[in-house]
Amino acid sequence: MEATQRVLVVEDERSIREAVTAYLEREGYWVTPAADGAEALEQTVRKAFDLVVLDLNLPKVSGEEVCRRIRDVSDVPIIMLTAKGAEEERVHGFEIGADDYLVKPFSPRELIARVRALVRRAHAESDPQRDRMDFGDLVIDLRAHRVHLGGVEVELTASEYKLLVTLARYPGRVYPRMELVEKVLGYDFEGYERAIDSHVKNLRAKLDDDPREPRFIQTVTGVGYRFEPQPKEDGTPAS
Ligand code: CA
């Protein structure tokens, strides 16, 4: 059995803090609430957490500062809580090491889905030896560099393959375009972000993935992409 996951919830607004704590506890997580940035940093020194839910707009020590300080010492997954329309804040959050975000107000379902995806990712990360990624319909054979969809081999270019493996290695994690450029194309230059968009477009076509209702690769508006396999419509689990 898996050990109980410990989650640090940092939010100064009491009603949100209590609601998030209650949702997570109901799902079986151990939650430590913190009402400001200073308290959050104190807690991170005292305990090890499996995940941090972090409001960016905090009194005393800002959420961004908390994020940076956590990243200095740990790669624990961090989900930012951000205000509606605060796109710049989100992009900055990704730059300083956050993994994902939720826009307020969010539903318990959204919160739990994001938390689960990130915890899964952290587990996947601790198992770098695996040579096969199996998402049900979609199977990536890392040793043979082959991809199968519904049992049929999908012919991918080297860049498409690299892009798919990069995204699929950590399902649920949002990848800013710039990071994909560096990881997949190996150079960093503003103009190449569009190259990533066309690789994603081609990859989606080959995986029969509808961008309006993606089964595998989701667009994160203004930021980049995330791999998040969805169950098939007939109810077959995707992973
Ligand atoms: Ca706040």
CSV table of C-alpha atoms and ligand atoms in Angstrom, one decimal:
chain,number,residue,atom,x,y,z
A,1,MET,CA,0.0,0.0,0.0
A,2,GLU,CA,1.2,3.5,-0.7
A,3,ALA,CA,2.1,5.7,2.2
A,4,THR,CA,-0.2,8.6,2.9
A,5,GLN,CA,0.7,11.7,1.0
A,6,ARG,CA,1.5,14.9,2.9
A,7,VAL,CA,0.3,18.1,1.4
A,8,LEU,CA,1.2,21.6,2.5
A,9,VAL,CA,-1.7,24.1,1.8
A,10,VAL,CA,-0.6,27.7,1.9
A,11,GLU,CA,-3.4,30.2,1.6
A,12,ASP,CA,-4.2,33.3,3.6
A,13,GLU,CA,-7.9,33.4,2.8
A,14,ARG,CA,-9.4,31.3,5.6
A,15,SER,CA,-12.4,30.0,3.7
A,16,ILE,CA,-10.3,28.8,0.8
A,17,ARG,CA,-7.7,27.3,3.1
A,18,GLU,CA,-10.3,25.4,5.0
A,19,ALA,CA,-12.1,24.2,1.9
A,20,VAL,CA,-9.0,22.9,0.2
A,21,THR,CA,-7.9,21.2,3.4
A,22,ALA,CA,-11.3,19.5,3.7
A,23,TYR,CA,-11.3,18.4,0.1
A,24,LEU,CA,-7.9,16.9,0.4
A,25,GLU,CA,-8.5,15.2,3.7
A,26,ARG,CA,-11.6,13.6,2.4
A,27,GLU,CA,-9.4,12.1,-0.4
A,28,GLY,CA,-7.1,10.6,2.3
A,29,TYR,CA,-4.2,13.2,2.2
A,30,TRP,CA,-2.5,14.4,5.3
A,31,VAL,CA,-2.8,18.2,5.2
A,32,THR,CA,-0.8,20.9,7.0
A,33,PRO,CA,-2.4,24.3,6.5
A,34,ALA,CA,-0.4,27.5,6.6
A,35,ALA,CA,-1.9,31.0,6.6
A,36,ASP,CA,1.1,33.0,5.3
A,37,GLY,CA,4.4,32.7,3.6
A,38,ALA,CA,6.5,32.7,6.8
A,39,GLU,CA,4.4,29.9,8.4
A,40,ALA,CA,4.8,27.9,5.1
A,41,LEU,CA,8.6,28.2,5.1
A,42,GLU,CA,8.7,27.2,8.8
A,43,GLN,CA,6.6,24.1,8.0
A,44,THR,CA,8.8,23.1,5.1
A,45,VAL,CA,11.8,23.1,7.4
A,46,ARG,CA,10.1,20.9,9.9
A,47,LYS,CA,8.5,18.3,7.6
A,48,ALA,CA,8.9,16.7,4.2
A,49,PHE,CA,5.9,17.1,1.9
A,50,ASP,CA,4.8,15.2,-1.1
A,51,LEU,CA,3.0,18.2,-2.6
A,52,VAL,CA,2.5,21.9,-2.0
A,53,VAL,CA,-0.6,23.9,-2.9
A,54,LEU,CA,0.6,27.5,-2.9
A,55,ASP,CA,-1.4,30.7,-3.2
A,56,LEU,CA,0.9,33.2,-4.9
A,57,ASN,CA,-0.7,36.3,-3.3
A,58,LEU,CA,0.3,36.0,0.3
A,59,PRO,CA,1.1,38.4,3.2
A,60,LYS,CA,4.5,38.6,4.9
A,61,VAL,CA,6.5,36.4,2.5
A,62,SER,CA,5.1,36.3,-1.1
A,63,GLY,CA,4.0,33.1,-2.7
A,64,GLU,CA,6.7,33.6,-5.3
A,65,GLU,CA,9.4,33.9,-2.6
A,66,VAL,CA,8.1,30.8,-0.9
A,67,CYS,CA,8.2,28.9,-4.2
A,68,ARG,CA,11.7,30.0,-4.9
A,69,ARG,CA,12.9,29.1,-1.4
A,70,ILE,CA,11.3,25.6,-1.6
A,71,ARG,CA,12.9,25.1,-5.0
A,72,ASP,CA,16.3,25.9,-3.6
A,73,VAL,CA,16.1,22.8,-1.5
A,74,SER,CA,13.5,20.5,-3.0
A,75,ASP,CA,11.8,19.3,-6.1
A,76,VAL,CA,8.4,18.6,-4.4
A,77,PRO,CA,5.6,19.3,-6.8
A,78,ILE,CA,4.0,22.7,-6.4
A,79,ILE,CA,0.6,23.8,-7.6
A,80,MET,CA,0.0,27.5,-7.6
A,81,LEU,CA,-3.3,29.1,-6.8
A,82,THR,CA,-3.8,32.2,-9.0
A,83,ALA,CA,-6.4,34.8,-9.6
A,84,LYS,CA,-8.5,34.8,-12.8
A,85,GLY,CA,-6.7,36.6,-15.6
A,86,ALA,CA,-3.3,36.7,-13.8
A,87,GLU,CA,-1.5,35.1,-16.8
A,88,GLU,CA,1.8,36.9,-16.2
A,89,GLU,CA,1.8,35.8,-12.7
A,90,ARG,CA,1.3,32.2,-13.8
A,91,VAL,CA,4.1,32.4,-16.4
A,92,HIS,CA,6.4,33.8,-13.8
A,93,GLY,CA,5.3,31.0,-11.4
A,94,PHE,CA,6.4,28.4,-14.0
A,95,GLU,CA,9.7,30.2,-14.4
A,96,ILE,CA,10.5,30.0,-10.7
A,97,GLY,CA,9.7,26.3,-10.6
A,98,ALA,CA,6.0,25.7,-10.0
A,99,ASP,CA,4.6,22.7,-11.8
A,100,ASP,CA,1.0,23.5,-12.3
A,101,TYR,CA,-1.7,26.0,-11.4
A,102,LEU,CA,-5.4,26.3,-10.5
A,103,VAL,CA,-7.4,29.5,-11.2
A,104,LYS,CA,-9.7,30.6,-8.4
A,105,PRO,CA,-12.5,29.7,-8.0
A,106,PHE,CA,-11.8,26.1,-8.7
A,107,SER,CA,-13.9,23.0,-8.1
A,108,PRO,CA,-12.9,20.2,-5.7
A,109,ARG,CA,-12.8,17.9,-8.7
A,110,GLU,CA,-10.3,20.1,-10.5
A,111,LEU,CA,-8.2,20.4,-7.4
A,112,ILE,CA,-8.1,16.6,-6.7
A,113,ALA,CA,-7.4,15.8,-10.4
A,114,ARG,CA,-4.4,18.2,-10.5
A,115,VAL,CA,-3.1,16.9,-7.1
A,116,ARG,CA,-3.4,13.3,-8.3
A,117,ALA,CA,-1.7,13.9,-11.6
A,118,LEU,CA,1.3,15.6,-9.9
A,119,VAL,CA,1.6,12.9,-7.3
A,120,ARG,CA,1.6,10.3,-10.1
A,121,ARG,CA,4.3,12.3,-11.9
A,122,ALA,CA,6.5,12.4,-8.8
A,123,HIS,CA,6.2,8.6,-8.6
A,124,ALA,CA,7.0,8.2,-12.3
A,125,GLU,CA,10.0,10.4,-11.7
A,126,SER,CA,11.3,8.1,-9.0
A,127,ASP,CA,11.2,5.2,-11.5
A,128,PRO,CA,13.5,6.4,-14.3
A,129,GLN,CA,14.6,2.9,-15.2
A,130,ARG,CA,11.4,1.9,-16.9
A,131,ASP,CA,11.7,1.2,-20.6
A,132,ARG,CA,8.1,1.3,-21.5
A,133,MET,CA,5.3,3.9,-20.8
A,134,ASP,CA,1.9,2.3,-21.0
A,135,PHE,CA,-1.2,4.6,-21.2
A,136,GLY,CA,-3.6,1.9,-22.3
A,137,ASP,CA,-4.3,2.6,-25.9
A,138,LEU,CA,-1.0,4.5,-26.3
A,139,VAL,CA,2.2,2.6,-25.6
A,140,ILE,CA,5.7,4.1,-25.8
A,141,ASP,CA,8.6,1.6,-26.0
A,142,LEU,CA,11.6,3.7,-24.9
A,143,ARG,CA,14.1,1.0,-25.7
A,144,ALA,CA,13.0,0.4,-29.2
A,145,HIS,CA,12.0,4.1,-29.8
A,146,ARG,CA,8.6,2.9,-31.0
A,147,VAL,CA,5.1,4.2,-30.4
A,148,HIS,CA,1.9,2.2,-30.7
A,149,LEU,CA,-1.6,3.5,-30.8
A,150,GLY,CA,-4.4,0.9,-30.5
A,151,GLY,CA,-1.8,-1.8,-31.4
A,152,VAL,CA,-0.7,0.0,-34.6
A,153,GLU,CA,2.8,1.5,-34.9
A,154,VAL,CA,2.8,5.3,-35.3
A,155,GLU,CA,5.6,6.7,-37.4
A,156,LEU,CA,7.0,9.8,-35.7
A,157,THR,CA,9.9,12.0,-36.6
A,158,ALA,CA,12.7,12.3,-34.1
A,159,SER,CA,11.4,15.6,-32.8
A,160,GLU,CA,7.9,14.4,-32.5
A,161,TYR,CA,9.1,11.3,-30.6
A,162,LYS,CA,11.2,13.4,-28.3
A,163,LEU,CA,8.3,15.8,-27.7
A,164,LEU,CA,5.9,13.0,-26.9
A,165,VAL,CA,8.4,11.3,-24.5
A,166,THR,CA,9.2,14.6,-22.8
A,167,LEU,CA,5.5,15.3,-22.1
A,168,ALA,CA,4.5,11.8,-21.3
A,169,ARG,CA,7.3,11.2,-18.8
A,170,TYR,CA,5.5,13.5,-16.3
A,171,PRO,CA,1.7,13.3,-17.0
A,172,GLY,CA,-0.1,16.3,-15.6
A,173,ARG,CA,2.9,18.6,-15.6
A,174,VAL,CA,2.6,21.8,-17.6
A,175,TYR,CA,5.5,22.5,-19.9
A,176,PRO,CA,6.0,26.1,-21.0
A,177,ARG,CA,6.8,26.3,-24.7
A,178,MET,CA,10.2,27.7,-24.0
A,179,GLU,CA,11.1,24.6,-21.9
A,180,LEU,CA,9.9,22.3,-24.7
A,181,VAL,CA,12.1,24.2,-27.2
A,182,GLU,CA,15.1,23.6,-25.0
A,183,LYS,CA,14.3,20.0,-24.2
A,184,VAL,CA,13.1,18.9,-27.7
A,185,LEU,CA,14.9,21.1,-30.2
A,186,GLY,CA,18.0,21.8,-28.1
A,187,TYR,CA,18.3,25.6,-28.7
A,188,ASP,CA,16.7,28.5,-27.1
A,189,PHE,CA,15.4,31.3,-29.3
A,190,GLU,CA,12.1,33.0,-29.0
A,191,GLY,CA,11.0,32.2,-32.6
A,192,TYR,CA,11.3,28.5,-32.1
A,193,GLU,CA,8.3,28.4,-29.8
A,194,ARG,CA,6.2,28.3,-33.0
A,195,ALA,CA,8.2,25.3,-34.1
A,196,ILE,CA,6.9,23.5,-31.0
A,197,ASP,CA,3.4,24.4,-31.9
A,198,SER,CA,3.8,22.8,-35.3
A,199,HIS,CA,5.4,19.7,-33.8
A,200,VAL,CA,2.5,19.4,-31.4
A,201,LYS,CA,0.1,19.8,-34.2
A,202,ASN,CA,1.7,17.0,-36.2
A,203,LEU,CA,2.0,14.8,-33.2
A,204,ARG,CA,-1.7,15.3,-32.4
A,205,ALA,CA,-2.7,14.4,-36.0
A,206,LYS,CA,-0.7,11.2,-35.8
A,207,LEU,CA,-2.1,10.2,-32.5
A,208,ASP,CA,-5.6,11.0,-33.8
A,209,ASP,CA,-5.9,13.6,-30.9
A,210,ASP,CA,-8.5,16.3,-31.4
A,211,PRO,CA,-7.2,19.6,-30.0
A,212,ARG,CA,-10.7,20.7,-29.1
A,213,GLU,CA,-11.2,17.5,-27.0
A,214,PRO,CA,-7.7,16.2,-26.4
A,215,ARG,CA,-7.2,12.6,-25.3
A,216,PHE,CA,-3.5,13.0,-24.8
A,217,ILE,CA,-2.0,16.5,-25.2
A,218,GLN,CA,-3.8,19.5,-23.7
A,219,THR,CA,-3.0,23.1,-24.6
A,220,VAL,CA,-2.5,25.4,-21.6
A,221,THR,CA,-3.5,28.7,-22.9
A,222,GLY,CA,-0.7,31.3,-22.8
A,223,VAL,CA,1.8,28.9,-21.4
A,224,GLY,CA,2.4,25.6,-23.2
A,225,TYR,CA,1.3,22.0,-23.1
A,226,ARG,CA,0.6,19.1,-20.8
A,227,PHE,CA,0.2,15.4,-21.4
A,228,GLU,CA,-2.8,14.0,-19.6
A,229,PRO,CA,-4.3,10.8,-21.0
A,230,GLN,CA,-8.1,10.7,-20.8
A,231,PRO,CA,-10.3,7.6,-20.5
A,232,LYS,CA,-11.7,6.5,-23.8
A,233,GLU,CA,-15.4,7.2,-24.4
A,234,ASP,CA,-16.3,3.6,-24.1
A,235,GLY,CA,-15.0,3.7,-20.5
A,236,THR,CA,-11.6,1.9,-21.1
A,237,PRO,CA,-9.2,3.5,-18.7
A,238,ALA,CA,-6.3,5.4,-20.4
A,239,SER,CA,-3.7,4.2,-17.9
B,1,CA,CA,-4.2,35.3,-1.1
